[in-house]
Short mmCIF file of C-alpha atoms in Angstrom, two decimals:
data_model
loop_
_atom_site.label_atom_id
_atom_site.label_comp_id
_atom_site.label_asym_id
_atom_site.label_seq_id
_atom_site.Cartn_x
_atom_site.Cartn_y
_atom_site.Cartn_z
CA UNK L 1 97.09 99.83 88.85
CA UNK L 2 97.00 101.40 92.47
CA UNK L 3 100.89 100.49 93.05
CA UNK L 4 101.85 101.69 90.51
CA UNK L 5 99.67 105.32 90.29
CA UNK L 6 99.75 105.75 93.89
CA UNK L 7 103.87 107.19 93.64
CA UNK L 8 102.43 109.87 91.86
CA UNK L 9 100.66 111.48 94.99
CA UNK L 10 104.38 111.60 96.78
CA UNK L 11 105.66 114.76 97.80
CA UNK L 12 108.57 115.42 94.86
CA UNK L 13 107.01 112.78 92.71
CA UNK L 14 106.92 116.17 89.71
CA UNK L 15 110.30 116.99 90.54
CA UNK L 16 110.94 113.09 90.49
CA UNK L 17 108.85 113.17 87.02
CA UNK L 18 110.83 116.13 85.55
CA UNK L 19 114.03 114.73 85.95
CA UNK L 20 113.39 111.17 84.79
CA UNK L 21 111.74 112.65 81.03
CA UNK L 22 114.51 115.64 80.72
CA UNK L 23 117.78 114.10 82.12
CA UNK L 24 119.59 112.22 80.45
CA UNK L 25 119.20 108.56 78.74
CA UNK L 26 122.06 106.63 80.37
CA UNK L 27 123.02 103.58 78.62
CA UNK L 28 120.49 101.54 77.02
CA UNK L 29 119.85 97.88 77.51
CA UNK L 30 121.47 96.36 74.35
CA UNK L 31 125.04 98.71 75.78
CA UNK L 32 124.29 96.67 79.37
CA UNK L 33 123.50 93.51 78.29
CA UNK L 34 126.88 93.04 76.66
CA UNK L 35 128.59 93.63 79.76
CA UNK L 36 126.42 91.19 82.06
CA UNK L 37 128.55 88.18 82.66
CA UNK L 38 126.25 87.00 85.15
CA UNK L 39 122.33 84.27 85.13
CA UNK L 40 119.78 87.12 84.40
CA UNK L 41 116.09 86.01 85.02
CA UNK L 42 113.41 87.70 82.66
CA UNK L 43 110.03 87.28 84.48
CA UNK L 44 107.39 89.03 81.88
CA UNK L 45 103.62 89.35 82.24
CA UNK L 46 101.57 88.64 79.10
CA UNK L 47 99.01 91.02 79.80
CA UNK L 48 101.67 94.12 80.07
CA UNK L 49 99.66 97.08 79.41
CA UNK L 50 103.09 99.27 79.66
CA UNK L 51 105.48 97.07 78.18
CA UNK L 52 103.92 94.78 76.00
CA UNK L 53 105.59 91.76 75.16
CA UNK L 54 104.79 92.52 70.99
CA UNK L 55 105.80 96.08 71.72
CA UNK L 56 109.85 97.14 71.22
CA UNK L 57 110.85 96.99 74.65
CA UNK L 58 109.18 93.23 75.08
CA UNK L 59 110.76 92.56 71.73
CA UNK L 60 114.13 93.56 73.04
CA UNK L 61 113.59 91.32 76.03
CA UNK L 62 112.18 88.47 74.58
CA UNK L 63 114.90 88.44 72.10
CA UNK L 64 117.54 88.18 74.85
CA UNK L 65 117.85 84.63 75.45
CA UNK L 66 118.43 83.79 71.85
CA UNK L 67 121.50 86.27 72.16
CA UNK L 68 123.12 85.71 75.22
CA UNK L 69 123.38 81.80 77.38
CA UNK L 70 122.89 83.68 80.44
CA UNK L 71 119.57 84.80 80.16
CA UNK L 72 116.42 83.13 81.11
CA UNK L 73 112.96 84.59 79.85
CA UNK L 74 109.69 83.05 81.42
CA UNK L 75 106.30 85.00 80.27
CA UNK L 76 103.54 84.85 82.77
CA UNK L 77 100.10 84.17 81.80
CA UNK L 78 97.48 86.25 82.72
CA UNK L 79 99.84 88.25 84.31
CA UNK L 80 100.67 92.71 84.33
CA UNK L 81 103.24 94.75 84.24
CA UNK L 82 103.76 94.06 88.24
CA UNK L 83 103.87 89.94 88.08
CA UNK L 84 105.57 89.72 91.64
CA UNK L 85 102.23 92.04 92.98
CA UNK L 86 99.37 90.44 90.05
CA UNK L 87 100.75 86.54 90.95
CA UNK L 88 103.58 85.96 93.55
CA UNK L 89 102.89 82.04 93.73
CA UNK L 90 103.28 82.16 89.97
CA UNK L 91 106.50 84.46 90.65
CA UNK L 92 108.04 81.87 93.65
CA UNK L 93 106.97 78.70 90.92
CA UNK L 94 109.68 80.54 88.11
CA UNK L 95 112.26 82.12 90.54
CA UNK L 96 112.68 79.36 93.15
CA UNK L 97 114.09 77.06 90.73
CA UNK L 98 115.99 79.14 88.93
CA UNK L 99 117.59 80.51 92.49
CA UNK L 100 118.24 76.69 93.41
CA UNK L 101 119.97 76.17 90.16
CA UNK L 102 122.16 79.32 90.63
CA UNK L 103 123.03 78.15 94.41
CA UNK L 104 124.29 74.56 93.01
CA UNK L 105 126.81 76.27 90.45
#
């Protein structure tokens, strides 16, 4: 939880705040994902206490790979919302593979 509170003591992390909740929305994820031609690797920890996987956002996500070929989703045990900080080895185990497969296309 440290890495991921600790931004908040930055110098222009309010300012940084302010802007993210009132500016505006960009494109959302379904507008993005239908322009992604490219392997996308999902890596999602089952023990999200930000992004749940049962919650809308994890919904979205898991859903993804069902939708589009080019998408991957692995859920992490007993993993956060920061899998690459709560378990790299368990990270390296998903992404290695999946790196080696893109490098022999």
């Amino acid at each position: 939880m440290q890495i991921i509170s600790e931004p908040a003591n930055d110098e222009g992390a309010l300012d940084a705040f302010f802007s993210i909740v009132t500016g505006p929305p960009g494109p959302n994820p379904a507008q993005l994902m239908q322009k992604i031609c490219l392997p996308v690797l999902v890596l999602w920890g089952d023990q999200d206490p930000f992004t749940p996987l049962d919650g809308p956002v994890g919904k979205f996500f898991s859903s993804l790979p069902s939708q589009f070929s080019n998408v991957s989703l692995y859920v992490l045990g007993g993993v956060g919302h920061c899998p690459h900080d709560d378990k790299p080895d368990l990270v390296h185990e998903k992404l290695l593979p999946w790196l080696a497969h893109l490098a022999a296309l």
